Coordinates of C-alpha atoms and ligand atoms in Angstrom, one line a residue:
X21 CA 80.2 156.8 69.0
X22 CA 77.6 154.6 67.9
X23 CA 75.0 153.1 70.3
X24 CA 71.9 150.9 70.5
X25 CA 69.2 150.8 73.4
X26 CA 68.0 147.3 74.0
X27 CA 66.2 146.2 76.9
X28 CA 66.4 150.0 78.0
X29 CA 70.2 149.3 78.7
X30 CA 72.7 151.4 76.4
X31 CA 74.9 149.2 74.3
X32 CA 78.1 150.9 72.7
X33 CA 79.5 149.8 69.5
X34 CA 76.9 147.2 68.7
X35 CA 78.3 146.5 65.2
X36 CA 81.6 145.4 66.9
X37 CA 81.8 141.9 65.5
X38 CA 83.0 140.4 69.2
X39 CA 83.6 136.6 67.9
X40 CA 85.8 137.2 64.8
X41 CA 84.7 138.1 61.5
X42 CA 81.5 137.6 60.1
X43 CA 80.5 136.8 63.6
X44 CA 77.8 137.2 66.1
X45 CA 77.9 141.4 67.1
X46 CA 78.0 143.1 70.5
X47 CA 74.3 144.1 69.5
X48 CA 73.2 141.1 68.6
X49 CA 74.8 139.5 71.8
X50 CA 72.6 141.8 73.8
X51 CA 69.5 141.1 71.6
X52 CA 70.1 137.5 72.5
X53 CA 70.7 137.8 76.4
X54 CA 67.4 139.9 76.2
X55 CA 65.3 137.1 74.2
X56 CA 66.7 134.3 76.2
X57 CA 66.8 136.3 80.2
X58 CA 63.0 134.6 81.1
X59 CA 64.9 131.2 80.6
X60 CA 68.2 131.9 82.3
X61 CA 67.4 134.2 84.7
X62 CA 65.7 131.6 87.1
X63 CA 68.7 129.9 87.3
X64 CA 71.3 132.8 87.4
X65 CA 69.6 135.3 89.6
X66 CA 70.5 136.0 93.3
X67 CA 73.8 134.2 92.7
X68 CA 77.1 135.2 93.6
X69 CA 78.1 135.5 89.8
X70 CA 81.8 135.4 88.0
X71 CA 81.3 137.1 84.7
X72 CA 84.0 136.2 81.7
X73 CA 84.6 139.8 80.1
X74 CA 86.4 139.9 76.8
X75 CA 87.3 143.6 76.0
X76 CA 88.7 142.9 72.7
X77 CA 86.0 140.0 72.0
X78 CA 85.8 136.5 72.1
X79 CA 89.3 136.3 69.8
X80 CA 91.1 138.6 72.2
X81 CA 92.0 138.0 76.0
X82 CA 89.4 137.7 77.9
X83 CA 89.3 137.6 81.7
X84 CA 86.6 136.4 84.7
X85 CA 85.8 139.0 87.0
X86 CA 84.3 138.1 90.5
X87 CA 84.4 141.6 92.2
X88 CA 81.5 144.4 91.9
X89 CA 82.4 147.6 90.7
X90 CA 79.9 150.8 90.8
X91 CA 81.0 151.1 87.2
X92 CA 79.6 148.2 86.3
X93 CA 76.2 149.8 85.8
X94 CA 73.6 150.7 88.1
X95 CA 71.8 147.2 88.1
X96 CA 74.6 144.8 88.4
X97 CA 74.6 144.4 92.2
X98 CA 76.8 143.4 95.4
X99 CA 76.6 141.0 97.7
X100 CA 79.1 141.1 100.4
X101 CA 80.9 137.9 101.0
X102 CA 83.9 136.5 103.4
X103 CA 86.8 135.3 101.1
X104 CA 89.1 132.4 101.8
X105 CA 91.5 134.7 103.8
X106 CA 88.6 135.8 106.0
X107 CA 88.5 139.2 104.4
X108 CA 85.0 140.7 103.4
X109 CA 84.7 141.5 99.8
X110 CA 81.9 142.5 96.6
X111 CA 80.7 140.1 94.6
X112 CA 78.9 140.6 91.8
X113 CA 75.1 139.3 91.4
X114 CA 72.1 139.9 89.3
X115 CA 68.4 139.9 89.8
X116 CA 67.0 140.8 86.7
X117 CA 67.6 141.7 82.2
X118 CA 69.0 144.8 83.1
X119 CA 72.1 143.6 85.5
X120 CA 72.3 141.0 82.8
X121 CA 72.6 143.9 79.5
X122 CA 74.7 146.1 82.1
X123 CA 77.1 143.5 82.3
X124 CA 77.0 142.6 78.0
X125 CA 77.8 146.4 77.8
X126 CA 80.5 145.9 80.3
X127 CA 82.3 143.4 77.3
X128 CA 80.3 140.3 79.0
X129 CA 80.0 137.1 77.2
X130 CA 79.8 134.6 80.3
X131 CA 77.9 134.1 83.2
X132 CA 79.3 131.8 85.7
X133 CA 77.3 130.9 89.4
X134 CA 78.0 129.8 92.2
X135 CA 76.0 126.5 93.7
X136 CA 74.7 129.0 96.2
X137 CA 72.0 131.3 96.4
X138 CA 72.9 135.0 98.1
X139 CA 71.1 134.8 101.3
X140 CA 72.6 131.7 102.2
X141 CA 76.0 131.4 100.6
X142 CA 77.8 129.0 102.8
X143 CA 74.3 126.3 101.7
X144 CA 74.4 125.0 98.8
X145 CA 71.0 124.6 96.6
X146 CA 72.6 122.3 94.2
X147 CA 75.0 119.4 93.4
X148 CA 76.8 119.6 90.0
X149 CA 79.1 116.9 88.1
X150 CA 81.0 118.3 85.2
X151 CA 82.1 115.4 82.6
X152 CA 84.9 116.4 80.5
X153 CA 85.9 113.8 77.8
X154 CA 89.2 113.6 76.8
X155 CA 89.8 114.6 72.8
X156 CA 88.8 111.6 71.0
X157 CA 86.2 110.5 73.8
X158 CA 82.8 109.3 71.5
X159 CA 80.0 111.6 72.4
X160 CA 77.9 108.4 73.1
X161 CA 80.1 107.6 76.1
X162 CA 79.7 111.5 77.6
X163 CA 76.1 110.5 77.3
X164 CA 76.5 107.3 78.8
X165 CA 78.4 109.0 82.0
X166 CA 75.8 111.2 81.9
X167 CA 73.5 108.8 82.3
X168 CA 75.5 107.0 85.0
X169 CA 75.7 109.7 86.8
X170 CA 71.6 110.6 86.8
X171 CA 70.7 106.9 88.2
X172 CA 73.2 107.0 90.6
X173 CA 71.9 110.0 91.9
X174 CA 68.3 108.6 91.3
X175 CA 69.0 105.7 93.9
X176 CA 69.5 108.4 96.3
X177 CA 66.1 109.8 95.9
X178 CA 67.5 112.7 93.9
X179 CA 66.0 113.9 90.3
X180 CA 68.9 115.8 88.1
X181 CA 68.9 117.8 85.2
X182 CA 71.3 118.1 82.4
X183 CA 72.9 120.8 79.7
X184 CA 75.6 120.8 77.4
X185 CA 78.3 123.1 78.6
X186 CA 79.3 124.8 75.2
X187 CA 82.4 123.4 75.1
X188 CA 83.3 119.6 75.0
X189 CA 80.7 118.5 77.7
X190 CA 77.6 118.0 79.7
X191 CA 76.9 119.2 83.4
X192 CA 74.7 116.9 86.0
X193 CA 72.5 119.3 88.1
X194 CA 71.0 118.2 91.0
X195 CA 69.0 120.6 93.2
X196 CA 69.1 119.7 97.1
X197 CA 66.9 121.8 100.4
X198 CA 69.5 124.1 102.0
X199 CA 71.0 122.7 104.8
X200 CA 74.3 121.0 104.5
X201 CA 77.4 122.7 104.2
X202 CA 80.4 122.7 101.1
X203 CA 82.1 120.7 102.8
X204 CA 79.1 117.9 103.5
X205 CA 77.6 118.1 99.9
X206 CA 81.5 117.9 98.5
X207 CA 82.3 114.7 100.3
X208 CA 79.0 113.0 98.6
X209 CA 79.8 114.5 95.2
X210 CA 83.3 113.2 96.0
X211 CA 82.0 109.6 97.2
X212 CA 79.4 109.2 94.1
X213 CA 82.5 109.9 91.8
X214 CA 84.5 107.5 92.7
X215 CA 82.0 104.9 93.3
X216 CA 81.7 105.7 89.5
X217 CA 85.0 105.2 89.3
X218 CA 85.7 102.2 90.8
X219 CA 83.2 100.6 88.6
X220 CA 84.5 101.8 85.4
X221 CA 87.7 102.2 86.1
X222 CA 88.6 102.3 82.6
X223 CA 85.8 104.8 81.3
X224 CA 86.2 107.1 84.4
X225 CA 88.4 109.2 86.2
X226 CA 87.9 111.4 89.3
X227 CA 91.1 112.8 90.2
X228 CA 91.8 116.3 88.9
X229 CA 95.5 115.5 89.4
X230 CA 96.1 112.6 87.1
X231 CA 98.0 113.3 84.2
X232 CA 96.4 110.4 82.2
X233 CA 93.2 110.8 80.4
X234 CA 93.5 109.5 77.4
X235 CA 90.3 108.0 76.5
X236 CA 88.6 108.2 79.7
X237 CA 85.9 111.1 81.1
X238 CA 87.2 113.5 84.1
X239 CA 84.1 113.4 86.5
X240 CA 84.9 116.7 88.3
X241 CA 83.2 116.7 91.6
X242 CA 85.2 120.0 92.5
X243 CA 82.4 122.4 91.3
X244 CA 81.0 121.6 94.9
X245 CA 83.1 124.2 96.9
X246 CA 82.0 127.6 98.3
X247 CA 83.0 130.3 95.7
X248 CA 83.5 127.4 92.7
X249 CA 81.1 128.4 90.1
X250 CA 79.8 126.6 86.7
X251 CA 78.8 128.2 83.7
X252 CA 74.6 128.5 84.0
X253 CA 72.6 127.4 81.3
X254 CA 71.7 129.5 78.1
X255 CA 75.0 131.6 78.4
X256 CA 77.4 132.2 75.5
X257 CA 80.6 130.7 75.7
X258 CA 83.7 133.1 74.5
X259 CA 85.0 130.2 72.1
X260 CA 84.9 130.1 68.6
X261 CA 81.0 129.6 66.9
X262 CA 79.7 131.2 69.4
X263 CA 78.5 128.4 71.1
X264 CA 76.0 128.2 74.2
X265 CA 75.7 125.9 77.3
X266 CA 72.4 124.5 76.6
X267 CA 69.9 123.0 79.4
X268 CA 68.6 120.2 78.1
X269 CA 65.6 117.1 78.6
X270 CA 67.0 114.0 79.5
X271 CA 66.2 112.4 76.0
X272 CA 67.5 115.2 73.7
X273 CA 71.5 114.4 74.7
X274 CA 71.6 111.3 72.8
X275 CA 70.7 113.7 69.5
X276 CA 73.3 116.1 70.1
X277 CA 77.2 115.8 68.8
X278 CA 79.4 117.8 71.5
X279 CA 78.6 120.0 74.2
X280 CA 78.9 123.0 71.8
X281 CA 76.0 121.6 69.5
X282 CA 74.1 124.5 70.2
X283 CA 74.8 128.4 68.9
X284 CA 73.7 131.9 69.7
X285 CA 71.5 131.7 66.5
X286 CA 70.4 127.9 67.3
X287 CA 69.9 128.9 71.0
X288 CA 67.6 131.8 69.7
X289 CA 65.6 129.8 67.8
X290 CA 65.0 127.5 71.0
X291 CA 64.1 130.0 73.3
X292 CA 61.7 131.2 71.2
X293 CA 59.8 128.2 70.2
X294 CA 59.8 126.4 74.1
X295 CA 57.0 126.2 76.0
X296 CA 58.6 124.8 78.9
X297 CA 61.8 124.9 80.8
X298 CA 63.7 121.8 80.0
X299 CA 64.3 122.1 83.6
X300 CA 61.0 122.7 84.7
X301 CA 60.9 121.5 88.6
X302 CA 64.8 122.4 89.5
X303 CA 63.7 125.4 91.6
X304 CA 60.7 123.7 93.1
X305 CA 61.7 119.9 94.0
X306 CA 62.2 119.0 97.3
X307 CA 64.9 116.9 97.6
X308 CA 67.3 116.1 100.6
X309 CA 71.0 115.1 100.5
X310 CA 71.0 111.8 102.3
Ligands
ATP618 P1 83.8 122.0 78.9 O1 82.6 121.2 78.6 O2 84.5 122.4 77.7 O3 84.6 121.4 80.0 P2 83.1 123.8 81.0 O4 82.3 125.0 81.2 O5 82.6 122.7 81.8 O6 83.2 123.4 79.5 P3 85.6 123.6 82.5 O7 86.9 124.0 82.1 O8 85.3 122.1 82.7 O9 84.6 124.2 81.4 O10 85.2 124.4 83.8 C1 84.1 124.1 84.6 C2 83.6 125.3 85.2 O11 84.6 125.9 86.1 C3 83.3 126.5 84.2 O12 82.0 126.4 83.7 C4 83.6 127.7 85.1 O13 82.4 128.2 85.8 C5 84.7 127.3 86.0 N1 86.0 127.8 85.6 C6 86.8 127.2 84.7 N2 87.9 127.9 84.5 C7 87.8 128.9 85.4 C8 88.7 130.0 85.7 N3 89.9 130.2 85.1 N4 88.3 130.9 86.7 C9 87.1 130.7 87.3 N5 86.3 129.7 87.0 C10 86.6 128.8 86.1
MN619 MN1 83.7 120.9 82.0

């Protein structure tokens, strides 16, 4: 069996081309989580963490995994955690580049965390808005909600922070001071939405349930709930390209095409060349909900 060290983790079948042919490699996957961990790990680490494992590769089914298992790897650890039906149970979470190359041996591709940090699961650190455009939704008007979305939050005295998902859109990131509960930071994600809403009604929709999109941008405020999770920034997506949710500055979203603008071998490039974290302050600001 053919194997690589990297990052002092053991990686298995690195040539395995793991997003169709011609195609990033398992090896160069793990080459890429190592290169871009000092960026992503602030925001990933000491999260409860759902992982998207794809056995057969990005082409093939892949599947999220919440749960720890031992066999996981010696680094990827467990956090104990009350599930909806009051039952204790392991979740997975990582602390440093080794729990993050376990897991990428383990068939990883995404890394998905909760709005919460560990010792505090039941406080959220952050608020998050997740625009999805409908197909044929212009890329200027994700901006625009994007946008929208930042000064509304602004005139409540809270900063945010942006990234393109990978896929079709952008996320909103605001971090908040522990302290309010799911349930309290939901219903102002929930209210700021369909203020939105109500003043676009045309542009913006806020209700997971409704069947017509066409045109218009879902602003899902659902993210906010204990054990809902968003993909974190510099991770791979398992789509085709090999695309990567990207955190961004403000003024770079306008200069982008889709949320899947940027690759593994774009995000590379990046990571390498940044000085500072586009989201340089999200871990320090001070900001309370109102
Ligand atoms: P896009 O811009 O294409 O919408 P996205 O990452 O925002 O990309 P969504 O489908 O909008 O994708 O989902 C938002 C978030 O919800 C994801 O980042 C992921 O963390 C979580 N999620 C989506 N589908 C699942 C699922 N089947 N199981 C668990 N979590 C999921
Ligand atoms: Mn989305």
């Amino acid at each position: 069996m053919s194997a690589t060290v990297v990052g002092g983790v053991t990686i298995t079948h690195p040539e395995r081309e793991v997003f169709g042919e011609g195609g990033p490699t398992k090896g160069e996957v793990a080459a890429y989580y190592e290169a871009v961990a000092p960026w992503m790990l602030p925001e990933l680490r000491d999260r409860p963490l759902s992982v998207v494992r794809c056995p057969q590769g990005a082409t093939g089914q892949c599947f999220f995994q919440k749960h720890h298992a031992d066999s996981l790897g010696p680094d990827v650890k467990a956090v104990t955690l009350e599930e909806k039906d009051g039952e204790a149970a392991e979740y997975i979470y990582v602390d440093d580049v080794r729990g993050v190359l376990e897991l990428v041996q383990m068939n990883t591709l995404e890394f998905h965390p909760w709005g919460s940090r560990i010792d505090a699961p039941d406080q959220p650190d952050r608020l998050i808005f997740d625009l999805d455009p409908a197909s044929g939704v212009a890329w200027k008007a994700v901006v625009a909600g994007a946008r929208e979305i930042r000064e509304r939050l602004a005139a409540h005295g809270l900063e945010s922070f942006v990234r393109s998902s990978g896929g079709k859109g952008l996320h909103v990131v605001a971090p908040i001071r522990r302290g309010p509960s799911w349930v309290q930071v939901k219903a102002f994600c929930e209210t700021l939405a369909d203020e939105l809403v109500a003043d676009k009604p045309r542009a913006y929709i806020a209700e997971a349930s409704k069947a017509k999109r066409e045109g218009m941008i879902f602003i899902d405020w659902l993210r906010n709930t204990r054990g809902a999770t968003s993909v974190t920034g510099w991770s791979l997506r398992a789509r085709p390209g090999a695309p990567v949710a990207m955190p961004l500055h403000w003024d770079e979203i306008a200069r982008l095409k889709t949320g899947g603008a940027f690759d593994l071998k774009r995000a590379l490039k990046r990571a390498k060349g940044l000085e500072a974290d586009p989201w340089e302050g999200v871990a320090t600001l001070k900001q309370k909900l109102p």
